[in-house]
Coordinates of C-alpha atoms in Angstrom, one line a residue:
X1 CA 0.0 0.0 0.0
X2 CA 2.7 1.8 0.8
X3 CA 4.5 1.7 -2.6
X4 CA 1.1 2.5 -4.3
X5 CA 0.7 5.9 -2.8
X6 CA 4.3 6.7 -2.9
X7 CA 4.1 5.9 -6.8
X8 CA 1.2 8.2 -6.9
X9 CA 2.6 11.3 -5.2
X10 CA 5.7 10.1 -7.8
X11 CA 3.1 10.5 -10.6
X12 CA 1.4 13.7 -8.9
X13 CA 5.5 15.6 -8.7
X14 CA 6.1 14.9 -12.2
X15 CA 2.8 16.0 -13.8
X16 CA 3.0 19.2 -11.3
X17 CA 6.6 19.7 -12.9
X18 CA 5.1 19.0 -16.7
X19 CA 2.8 21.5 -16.3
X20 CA 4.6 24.2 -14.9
X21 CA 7.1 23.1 -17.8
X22 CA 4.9 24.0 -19.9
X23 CA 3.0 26.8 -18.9
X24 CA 6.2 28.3 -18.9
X25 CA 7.2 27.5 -22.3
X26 CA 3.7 28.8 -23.4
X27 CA 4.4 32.0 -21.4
X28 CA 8.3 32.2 -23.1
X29 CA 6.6 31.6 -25.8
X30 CA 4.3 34.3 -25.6
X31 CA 6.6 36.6 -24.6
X32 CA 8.6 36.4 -27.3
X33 CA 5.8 36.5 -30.3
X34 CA 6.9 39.7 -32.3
X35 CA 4.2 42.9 -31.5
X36 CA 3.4 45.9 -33.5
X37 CA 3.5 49.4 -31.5
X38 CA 0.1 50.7 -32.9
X39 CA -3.0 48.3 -34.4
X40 CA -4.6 51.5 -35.5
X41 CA -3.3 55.2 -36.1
X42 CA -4.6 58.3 -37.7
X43 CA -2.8 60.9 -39.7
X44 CA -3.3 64.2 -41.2
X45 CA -2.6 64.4 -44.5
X46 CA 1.0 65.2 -45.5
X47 CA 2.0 64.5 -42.1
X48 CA 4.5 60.9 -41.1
X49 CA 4.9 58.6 -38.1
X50 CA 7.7 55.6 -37.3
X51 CA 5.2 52.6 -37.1
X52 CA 7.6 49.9 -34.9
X53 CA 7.9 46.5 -34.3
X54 CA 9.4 44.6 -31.0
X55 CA 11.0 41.2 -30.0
X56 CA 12.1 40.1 -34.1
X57 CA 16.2 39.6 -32.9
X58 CA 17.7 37.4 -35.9
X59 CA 14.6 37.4 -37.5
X60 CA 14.0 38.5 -41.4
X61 CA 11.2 41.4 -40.9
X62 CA 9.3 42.5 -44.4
X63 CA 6.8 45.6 -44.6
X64 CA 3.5 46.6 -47.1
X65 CA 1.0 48.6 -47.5
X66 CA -2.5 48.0 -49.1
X67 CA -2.4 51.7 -51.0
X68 CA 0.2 53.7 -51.4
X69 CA -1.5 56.4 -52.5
X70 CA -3.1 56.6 -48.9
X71 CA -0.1 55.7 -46.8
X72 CA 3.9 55.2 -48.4
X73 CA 6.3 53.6 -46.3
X74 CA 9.8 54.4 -46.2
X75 CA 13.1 53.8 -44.2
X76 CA 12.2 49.8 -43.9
X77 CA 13.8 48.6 -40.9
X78 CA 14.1 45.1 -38.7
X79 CA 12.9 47.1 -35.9
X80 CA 10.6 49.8 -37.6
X81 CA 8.9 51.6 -40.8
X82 CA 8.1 55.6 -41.7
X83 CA 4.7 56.5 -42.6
X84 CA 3.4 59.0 -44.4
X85 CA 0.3 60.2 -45.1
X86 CA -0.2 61.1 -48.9
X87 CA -4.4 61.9 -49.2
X88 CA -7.4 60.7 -46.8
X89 CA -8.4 57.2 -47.1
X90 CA -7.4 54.2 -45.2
X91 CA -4.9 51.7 -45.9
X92 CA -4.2 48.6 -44.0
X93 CA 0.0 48.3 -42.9
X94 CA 1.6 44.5 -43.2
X95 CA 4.7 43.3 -41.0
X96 CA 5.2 40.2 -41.6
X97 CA 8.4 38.5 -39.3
X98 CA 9.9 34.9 -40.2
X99 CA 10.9 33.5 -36.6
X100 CA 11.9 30.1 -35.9
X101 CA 10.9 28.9 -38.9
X102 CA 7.2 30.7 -38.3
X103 CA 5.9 33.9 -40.1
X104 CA 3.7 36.1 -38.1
X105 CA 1.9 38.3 -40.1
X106 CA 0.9 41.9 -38.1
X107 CA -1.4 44.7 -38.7
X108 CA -2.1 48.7 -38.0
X109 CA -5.1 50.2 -39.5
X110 CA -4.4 53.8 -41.1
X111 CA -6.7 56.5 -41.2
X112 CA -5.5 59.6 -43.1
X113 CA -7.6 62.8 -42.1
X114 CA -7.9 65.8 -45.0
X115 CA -5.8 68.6 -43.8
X116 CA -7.1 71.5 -42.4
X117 CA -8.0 73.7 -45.1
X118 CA -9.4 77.5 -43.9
X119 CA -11.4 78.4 -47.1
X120 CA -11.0 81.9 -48.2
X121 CA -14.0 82.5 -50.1
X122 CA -17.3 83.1 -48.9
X123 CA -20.4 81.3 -50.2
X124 CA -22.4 84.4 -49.2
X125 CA -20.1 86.8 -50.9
X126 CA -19.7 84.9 -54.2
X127 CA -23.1 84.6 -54.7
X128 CA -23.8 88.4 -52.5
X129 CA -25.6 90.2 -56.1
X130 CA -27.4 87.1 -57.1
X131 CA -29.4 86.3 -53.8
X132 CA -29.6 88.1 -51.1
X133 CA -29.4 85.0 -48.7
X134 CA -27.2 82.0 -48.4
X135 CA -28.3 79.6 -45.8
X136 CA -27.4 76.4 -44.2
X137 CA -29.6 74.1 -41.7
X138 CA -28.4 74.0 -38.1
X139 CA -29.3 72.8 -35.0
X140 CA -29.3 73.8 -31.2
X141 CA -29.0 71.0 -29.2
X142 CA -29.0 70.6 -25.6
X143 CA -26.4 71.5 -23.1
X144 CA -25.6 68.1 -22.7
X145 CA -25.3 68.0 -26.6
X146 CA -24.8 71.3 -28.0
X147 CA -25.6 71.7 -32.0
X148 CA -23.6 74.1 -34.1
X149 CA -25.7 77.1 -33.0
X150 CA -23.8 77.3 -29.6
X151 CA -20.4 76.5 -30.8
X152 CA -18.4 79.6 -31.0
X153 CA -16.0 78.0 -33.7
X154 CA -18.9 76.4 -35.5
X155 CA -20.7 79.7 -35.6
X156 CA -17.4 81.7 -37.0
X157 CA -17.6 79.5 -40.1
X158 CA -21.1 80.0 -40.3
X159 CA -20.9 84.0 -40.7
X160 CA -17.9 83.6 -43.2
X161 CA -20.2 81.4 -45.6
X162 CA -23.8 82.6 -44.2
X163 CA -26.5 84.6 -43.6
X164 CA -29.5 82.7 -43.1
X165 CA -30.0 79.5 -42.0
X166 CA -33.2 77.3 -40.8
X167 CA -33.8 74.9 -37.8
X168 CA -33.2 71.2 -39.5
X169 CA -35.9 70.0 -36.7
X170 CA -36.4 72.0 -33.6
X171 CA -38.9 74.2 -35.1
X172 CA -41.1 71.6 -36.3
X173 CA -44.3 71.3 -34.3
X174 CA -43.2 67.5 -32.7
X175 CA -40.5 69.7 -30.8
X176 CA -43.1 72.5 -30.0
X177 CA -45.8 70.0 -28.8
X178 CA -44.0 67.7 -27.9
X179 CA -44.1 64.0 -28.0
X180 CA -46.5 63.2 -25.4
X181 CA -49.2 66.5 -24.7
X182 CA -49.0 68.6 -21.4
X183 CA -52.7 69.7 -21.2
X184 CA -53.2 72.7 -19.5
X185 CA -56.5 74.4 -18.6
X186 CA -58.2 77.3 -21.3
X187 CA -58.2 80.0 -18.2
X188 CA -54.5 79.0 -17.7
X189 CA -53.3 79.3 -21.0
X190 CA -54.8 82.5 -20.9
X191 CA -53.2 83.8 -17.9
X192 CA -49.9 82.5 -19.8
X193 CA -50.8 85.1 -22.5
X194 CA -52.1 82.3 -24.9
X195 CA -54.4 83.6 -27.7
X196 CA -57.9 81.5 -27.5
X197 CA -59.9 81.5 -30.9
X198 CA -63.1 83.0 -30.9
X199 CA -66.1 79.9 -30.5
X200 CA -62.9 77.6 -29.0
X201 CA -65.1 74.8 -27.6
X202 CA -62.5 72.0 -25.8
X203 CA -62.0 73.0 -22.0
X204 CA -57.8 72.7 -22.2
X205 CA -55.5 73.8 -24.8
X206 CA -51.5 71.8 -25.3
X207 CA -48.9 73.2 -23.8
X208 CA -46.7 74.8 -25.7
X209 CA -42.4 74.7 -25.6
X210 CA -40.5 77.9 -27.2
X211 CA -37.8 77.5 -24.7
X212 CA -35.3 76.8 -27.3
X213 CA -36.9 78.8 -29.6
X214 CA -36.3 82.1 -27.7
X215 CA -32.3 80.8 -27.2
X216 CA -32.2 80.1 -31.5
X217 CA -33.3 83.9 -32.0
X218 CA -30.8 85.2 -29.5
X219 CA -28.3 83.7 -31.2
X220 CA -29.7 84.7 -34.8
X221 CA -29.2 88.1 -33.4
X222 CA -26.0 88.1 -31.6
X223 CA -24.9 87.0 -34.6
X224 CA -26.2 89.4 -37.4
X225 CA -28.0 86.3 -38.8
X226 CA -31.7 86.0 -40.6
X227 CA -33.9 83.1 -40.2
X228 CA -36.3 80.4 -42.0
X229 CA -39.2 79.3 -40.2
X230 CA -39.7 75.2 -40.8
X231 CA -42.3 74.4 -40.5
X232 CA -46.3 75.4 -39.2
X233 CA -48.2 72.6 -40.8
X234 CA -46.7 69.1 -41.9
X235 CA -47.9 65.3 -41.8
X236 CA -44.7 64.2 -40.6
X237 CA -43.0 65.1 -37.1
X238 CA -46.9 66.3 -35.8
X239 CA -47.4 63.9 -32.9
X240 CA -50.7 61.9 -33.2
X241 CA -51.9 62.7 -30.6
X242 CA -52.9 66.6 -31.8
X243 CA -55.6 65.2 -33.8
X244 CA -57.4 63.4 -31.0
X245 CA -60.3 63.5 -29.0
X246 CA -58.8 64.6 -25.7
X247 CA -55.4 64.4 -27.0
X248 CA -55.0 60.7 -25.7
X249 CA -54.7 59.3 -29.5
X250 CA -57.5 57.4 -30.3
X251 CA -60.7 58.8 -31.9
X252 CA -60.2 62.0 -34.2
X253 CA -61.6 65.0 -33.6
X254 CA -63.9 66.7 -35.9
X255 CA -62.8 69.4 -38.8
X256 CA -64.4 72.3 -36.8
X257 CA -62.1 71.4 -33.4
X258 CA -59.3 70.7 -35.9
X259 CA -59.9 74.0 -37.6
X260 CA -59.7 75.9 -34.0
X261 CA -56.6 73.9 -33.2
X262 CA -54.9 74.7 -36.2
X263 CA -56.0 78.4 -35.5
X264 CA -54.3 78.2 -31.9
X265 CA -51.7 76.8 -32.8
X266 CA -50.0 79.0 -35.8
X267 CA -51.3 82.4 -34.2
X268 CA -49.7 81.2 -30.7
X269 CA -45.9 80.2 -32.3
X270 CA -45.9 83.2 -34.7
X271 CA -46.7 85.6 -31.8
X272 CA -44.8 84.3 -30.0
X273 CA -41.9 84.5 -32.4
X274 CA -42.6 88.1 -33.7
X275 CA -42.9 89.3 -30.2
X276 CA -39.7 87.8 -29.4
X277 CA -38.3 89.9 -32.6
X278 CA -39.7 92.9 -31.1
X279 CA -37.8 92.4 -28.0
X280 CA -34.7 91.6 -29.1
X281 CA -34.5 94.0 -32.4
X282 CA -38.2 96.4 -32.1
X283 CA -39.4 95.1 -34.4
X284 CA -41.3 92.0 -35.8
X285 CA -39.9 90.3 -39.0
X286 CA -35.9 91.8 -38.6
X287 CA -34.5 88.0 -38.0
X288 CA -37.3 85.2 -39.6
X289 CA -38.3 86.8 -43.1
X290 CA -39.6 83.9 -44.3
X291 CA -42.1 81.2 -42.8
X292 CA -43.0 77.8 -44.0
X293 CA -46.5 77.5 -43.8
X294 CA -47.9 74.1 -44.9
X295 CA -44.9 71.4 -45.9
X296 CA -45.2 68.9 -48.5
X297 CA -49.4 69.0 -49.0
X298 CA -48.8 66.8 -52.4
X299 CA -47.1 64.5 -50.8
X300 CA -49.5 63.9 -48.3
X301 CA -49.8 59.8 -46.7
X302 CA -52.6 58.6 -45.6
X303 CA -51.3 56.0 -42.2
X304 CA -54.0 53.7 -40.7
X305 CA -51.6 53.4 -37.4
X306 CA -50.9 57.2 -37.5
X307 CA -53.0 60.1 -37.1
X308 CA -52.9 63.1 -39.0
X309 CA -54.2 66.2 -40.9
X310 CA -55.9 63.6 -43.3
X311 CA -57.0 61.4 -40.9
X312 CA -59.3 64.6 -40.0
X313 CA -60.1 65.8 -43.0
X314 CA -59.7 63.3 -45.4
X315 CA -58.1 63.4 -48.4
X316 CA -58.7 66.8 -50.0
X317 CA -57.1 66.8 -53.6
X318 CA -56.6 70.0 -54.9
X319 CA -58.7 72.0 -52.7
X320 CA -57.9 71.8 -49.1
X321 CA -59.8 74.0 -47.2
X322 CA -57.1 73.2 -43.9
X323 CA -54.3 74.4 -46.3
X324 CA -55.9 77.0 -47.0
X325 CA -57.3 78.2 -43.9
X326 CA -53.3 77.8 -42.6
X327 CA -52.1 80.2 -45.0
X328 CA -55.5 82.8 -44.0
X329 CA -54.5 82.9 -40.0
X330 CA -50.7 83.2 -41.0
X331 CA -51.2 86.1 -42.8
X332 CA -53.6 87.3 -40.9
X333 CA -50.8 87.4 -37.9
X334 CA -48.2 89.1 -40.6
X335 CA -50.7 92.1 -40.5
X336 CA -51.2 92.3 -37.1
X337 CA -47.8 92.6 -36.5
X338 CA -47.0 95.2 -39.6
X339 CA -44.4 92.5 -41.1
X340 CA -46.6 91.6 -44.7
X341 CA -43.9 93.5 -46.8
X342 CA -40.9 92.2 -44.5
X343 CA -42.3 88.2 -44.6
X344 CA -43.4 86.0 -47.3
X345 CA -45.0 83.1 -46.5
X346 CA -44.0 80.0 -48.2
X347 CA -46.1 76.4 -49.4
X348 CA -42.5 73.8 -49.5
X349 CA -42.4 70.5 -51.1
X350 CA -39.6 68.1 -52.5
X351 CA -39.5 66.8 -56.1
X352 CA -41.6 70.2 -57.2
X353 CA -39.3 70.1 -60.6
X354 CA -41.3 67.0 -60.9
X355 CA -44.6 68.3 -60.3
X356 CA -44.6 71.6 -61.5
X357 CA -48.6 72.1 -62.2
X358 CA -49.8 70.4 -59.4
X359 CA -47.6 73.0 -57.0
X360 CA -49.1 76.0 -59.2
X361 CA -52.7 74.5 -58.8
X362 CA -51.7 74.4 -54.9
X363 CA -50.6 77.9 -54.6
X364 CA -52.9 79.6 -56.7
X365 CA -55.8 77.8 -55.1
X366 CA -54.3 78.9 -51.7
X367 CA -54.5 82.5 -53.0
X368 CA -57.9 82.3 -54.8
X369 CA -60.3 85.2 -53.8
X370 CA -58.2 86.3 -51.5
X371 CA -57.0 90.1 -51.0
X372 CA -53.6 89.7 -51.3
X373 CA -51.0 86.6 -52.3
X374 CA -51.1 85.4 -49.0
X375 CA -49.1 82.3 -50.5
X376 CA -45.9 84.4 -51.5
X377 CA -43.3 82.2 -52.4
X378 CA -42.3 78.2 -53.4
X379 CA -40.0 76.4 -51.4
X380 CA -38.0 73.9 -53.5
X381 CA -36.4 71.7 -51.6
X382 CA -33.6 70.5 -53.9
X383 CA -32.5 66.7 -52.6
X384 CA -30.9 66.3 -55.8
X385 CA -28.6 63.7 -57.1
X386 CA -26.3 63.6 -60.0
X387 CA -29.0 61.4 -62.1
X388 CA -32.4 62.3 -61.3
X389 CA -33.4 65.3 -62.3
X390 CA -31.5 66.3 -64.6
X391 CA -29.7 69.6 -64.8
X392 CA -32.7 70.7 -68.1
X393 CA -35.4 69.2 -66.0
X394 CA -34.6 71.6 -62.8
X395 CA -34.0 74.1 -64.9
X396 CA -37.4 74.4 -66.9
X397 CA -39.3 73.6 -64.0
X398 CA -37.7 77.0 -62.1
X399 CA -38.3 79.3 -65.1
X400 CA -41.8 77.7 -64.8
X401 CA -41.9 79.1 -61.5
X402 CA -40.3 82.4 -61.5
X403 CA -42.9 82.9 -64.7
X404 CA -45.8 82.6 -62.6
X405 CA -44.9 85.5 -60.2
X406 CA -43.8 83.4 -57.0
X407 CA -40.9 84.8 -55.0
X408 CA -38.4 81.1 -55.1
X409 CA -36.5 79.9 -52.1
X410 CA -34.1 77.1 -52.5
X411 CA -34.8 75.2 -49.5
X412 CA -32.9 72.2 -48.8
X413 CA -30.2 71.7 -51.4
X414 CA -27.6 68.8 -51.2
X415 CA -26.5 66.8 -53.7
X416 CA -26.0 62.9 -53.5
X417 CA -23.7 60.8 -54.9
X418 CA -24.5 56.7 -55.2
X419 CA -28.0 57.1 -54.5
X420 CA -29.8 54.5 -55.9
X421 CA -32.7 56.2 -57.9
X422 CA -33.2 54.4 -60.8
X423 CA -35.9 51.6 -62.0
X424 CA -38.5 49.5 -60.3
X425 CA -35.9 48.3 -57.8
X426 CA -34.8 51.7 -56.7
X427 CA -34.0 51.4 -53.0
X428 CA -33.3 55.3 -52.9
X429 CA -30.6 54.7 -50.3
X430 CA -27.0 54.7 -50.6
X431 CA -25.9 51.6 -53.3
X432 CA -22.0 51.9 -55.3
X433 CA -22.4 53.2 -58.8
X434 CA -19.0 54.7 -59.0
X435 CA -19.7 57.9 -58.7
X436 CA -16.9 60.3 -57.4
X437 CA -16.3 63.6 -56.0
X438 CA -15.4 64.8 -59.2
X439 CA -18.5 63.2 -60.7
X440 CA -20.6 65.7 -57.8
X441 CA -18.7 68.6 -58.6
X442 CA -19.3 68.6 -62.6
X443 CA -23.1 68.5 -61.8
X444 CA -23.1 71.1 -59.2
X445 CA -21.1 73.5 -61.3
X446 CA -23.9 72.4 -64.3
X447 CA -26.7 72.6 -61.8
X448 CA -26.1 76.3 -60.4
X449 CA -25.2 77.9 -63.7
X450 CA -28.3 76.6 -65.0
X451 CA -29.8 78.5 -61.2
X452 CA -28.1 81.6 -61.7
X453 CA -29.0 81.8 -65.1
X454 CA -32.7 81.5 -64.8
X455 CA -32.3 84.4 -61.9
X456 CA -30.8 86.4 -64.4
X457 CA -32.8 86.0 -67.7
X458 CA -36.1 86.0 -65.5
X459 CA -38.5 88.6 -66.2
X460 CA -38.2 91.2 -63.5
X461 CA -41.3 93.1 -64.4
X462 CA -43.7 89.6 -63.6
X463 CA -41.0 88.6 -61.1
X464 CA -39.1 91.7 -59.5
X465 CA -38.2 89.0 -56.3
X466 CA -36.9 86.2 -58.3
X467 CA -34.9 84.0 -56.1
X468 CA -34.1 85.1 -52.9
X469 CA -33.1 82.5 -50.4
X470 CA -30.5 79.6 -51.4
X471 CA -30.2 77.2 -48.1
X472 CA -27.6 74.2 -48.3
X473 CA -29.1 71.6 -46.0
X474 CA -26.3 71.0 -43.8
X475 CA -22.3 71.8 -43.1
X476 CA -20.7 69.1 -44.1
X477 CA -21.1 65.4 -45.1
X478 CA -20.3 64.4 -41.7
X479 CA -23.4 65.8 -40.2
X480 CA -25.7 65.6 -42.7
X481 CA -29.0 63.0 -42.7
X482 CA -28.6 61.5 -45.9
X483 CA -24.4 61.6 -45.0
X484 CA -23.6 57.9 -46.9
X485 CA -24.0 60.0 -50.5
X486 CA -21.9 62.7 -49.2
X487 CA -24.6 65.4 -50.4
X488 CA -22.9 68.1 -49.5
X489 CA -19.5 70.9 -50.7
X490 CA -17.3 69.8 -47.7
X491 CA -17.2 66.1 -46.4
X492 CA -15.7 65.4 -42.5
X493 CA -15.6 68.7 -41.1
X494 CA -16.0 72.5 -42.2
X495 CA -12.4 72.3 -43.0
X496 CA -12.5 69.8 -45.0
X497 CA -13.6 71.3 -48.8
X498 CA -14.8 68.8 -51.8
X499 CA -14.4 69.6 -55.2
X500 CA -18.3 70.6 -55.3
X501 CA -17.1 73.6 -53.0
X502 CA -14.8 74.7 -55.3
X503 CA -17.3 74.6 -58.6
X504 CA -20.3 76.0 -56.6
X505 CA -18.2 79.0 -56.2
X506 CA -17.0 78.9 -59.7
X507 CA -20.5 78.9 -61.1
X508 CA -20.8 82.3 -59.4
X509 CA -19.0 83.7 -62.5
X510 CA -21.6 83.1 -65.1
X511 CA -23.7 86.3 -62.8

């Protein structure tokens, strides 16, 4: 018994002593596997940095790079490799080290940054005697998450290029309402300073937020800055709930309540607005001087999970009274305040080069028997893309346009690149058609001559306004919504020009 237990504490010594063998082998060996300083790295163009490799004694050490038009490599070592940055991209570094008879193969992932580029010229200057304002879309934010409006350095690039700009979202009425509806009593609201339509027959009125607002047209002003109003009345980004009985978002209310709502609603924001201008400048209409009524009417959905202006109304075809009636009260609240000759008052809609009657019908409907165009202008929000329109196709519908008498505001321009828009199958999302920079800037160059051009050659006697606003929908590709097709003249930052930059400026020339 004896020798059985001292052959198993033999057994017990000698496995302890394998195992700590090796584990430390696996440990040596570990130690000594050859390692890469970086695994990823990011340079500005133009600029270099030694990339280095450790533990490759004796050993044959060989070095590559996937594009050396991104990154070169230079002063090959054993030890280490220079890298320079040649022109933004990425390209993926190779080390490979023969070592004992095994090749490890290492790699650093290279990003090369654009580098910063302070552009000289002004958007707003080059284009200073063909419209009088150049705009871009910005946001607030939150102090947790401040937009570009409350960066200082943001906001000195803005000034340089602009003059204008328009809220992307937080003047839209989901950001005014709300999401979910504080109700608050009609005496309340009145003792807030609400306006009550005459004949108002609920017993409670939504809450309304102009918090940020009032901080946007402080900073307009600060900043010598004018303003787009986007939007009053829009299917999309109106909570549900505004169209219910009782706000709680189930049963619809009827046209008359909906009419009084849509009464209390665009005379509460607008005075609230205008008085705001009074405040800060005496006088209403000196920073917004243009308001988007009703947004995208002839595009209009019709949602069987979603409540809105239709589900009230049902589907009015060319004659909607609600659109109508929006346009009446807005103008209505333009006269109060003196601002009619300082404001126009806008009907906005995408893919108008497409539909170029049916817009007219709109806004000559809107202004039917009334007193005075109450309807002003036509927003076109330009979401282009290099295929679809084309450059003709923009063009005539524009002269169409400015031929009928309607002040023209440019309302959302960017200009996408691999966007699939063509066929049955179009996914019109992002899809790899080989389409480059230099692709963007040829039609952008084509597309503003074409702009300019019809601003010139218009007939200023039918048209003495012509086109007056010109608002890029975003700063840079980085930020913008549709940012996959890089739609926009400068792609990761504001210093960081595209070639579009370059041949929206140069299209200037043809004034």
């Amino acid at each position: 018994m004896k020798n059985v237990k001292k052959a198993i504490a033999h057994v017990l010594v000698f496995a302890l002593c394998l195992t700590t063998f090796l584990t430390g082998t696996s440990a040596d060996a570990k130690a000594k596997k050859p390692k890469l300083s970086n695994k990823s790295i990011t340079l500005t163009k133009g600029k270099t940095k030694t990339l280095k490799v450790s533990r490759t004694k004796k050993c044959k050490v060989t070095w590559k790079t996937s594009n050396k038009k991104i990154v070169s490599l230079s002063k090959k070592k054993r030890t280490s490799c220079k890298l320079k940055a040649v022109k933004k991209g990425t390209a993926k570094i190779t080390c490979k080290v023969k070592k004992n008879k095994k090749t490890y193969k290492l790699t650093c992932k290279v990003k090369v940054k654009a580098k910063k580029t302070v552009v000289a010229t002004s958007l707003k200057g080059a284009y200073k005697d063909i419209v009088p304002y150049m705009g871009s879309a910005l946001n607030y934010g939150s102090s947790a998450s401040p937009g570009e409006l409350q960066k200082s350095s943001t906001m000195k690039f803005v000034k340089q290029h602009f003059n204008s700009f328009t809220l992307e979202n937080e003047m839209k009425p989901d950001s005014i309402l709300g999401s979910s509806v504080t109700a608050i009593s009609v005496d309340k609201a009145k003792s807030m300073g609400y306006y009550i339509p005459a004949g108002y027959t609920e017993s409670t009125v939504p809450q309304l937020d102009f918090s940020r607002i009032d901080k946007v047209l402080e900073v307009a002003k600060n900043n010598g800055l004018k303003m787009r109003a986007h939007t009053l009345v829009w299917h999309s980004q109106t909570p549900s709930w505004f169209f219910t009985k009782d706000y709680d978002g189930s049963k619809v209310v009827t046209a008359a309540t909906m009419d009084a709502r849509l009464e209390f609603y665009i005379h509460n924001v607008m005075s609230h607005v205008m008085d705001k201008e009074k405040a800060l400048t005496g006088s209403a209409g000196n920073i917004v001087y243009a308001w988007d009524v009703v947004n995208e009417y002839l595009h209009r959905p019709s949602f069987a999970f979603f409540k809105t202006w239709t589900s009230v109304y049902g589907d009015m075809g060319a004659s909607p009274s609600y659109v109508k009636k929006a346009f009446e009260i807005a103008y209505d609240m333009l006269k109060k305040y003196d601002a009619q000759d300082k404001v126009t008052l806008f009907y906005n809609d995408y893919n108008t080069y497409f539909g170029v009657e049916d817009t007219l019908n709109l806004v000559n409907f809107i202004n039917k028997d009334e007193p005075a165009k109450i309807c002003g202008g036509i927003g076109m929000q330009s979401h282009v893309d290099v295929k679809v329109p084309t450059v003709s196709q923009y063009g005539s519908a524009l002269e169409k346009f400015l031929a009928a008498g309607y002040e023209i505001q440019i309302t959302e321009l960017d200009f996408t690149i691999n966007f699939d828009t063509e066929g049955a199958s179009a996914s019109y999302a992002y899809r790899d058609e080989n389409e480059t920079n230099a692709d963007q800037a040829k039609f952008v160059k084509n597309l503003m001559q074409t702009i300019i051009t019809k601003q010139k050659n218009r007939n200023k006697t039918v048209n003495p306004k012509g086109i007056t606003s010109i608002t890029l929908w975003g700063l840079c590709d980085a930020t913008s919504w549709r940012s996959q097709c890089a739609p926009l003249l400068f792609d990761t930052g504001i210093y960081d020009p595209k070639p579009s930059y370059y041949s929206f400026l140069e299209a200037a020339k043809v004034w």
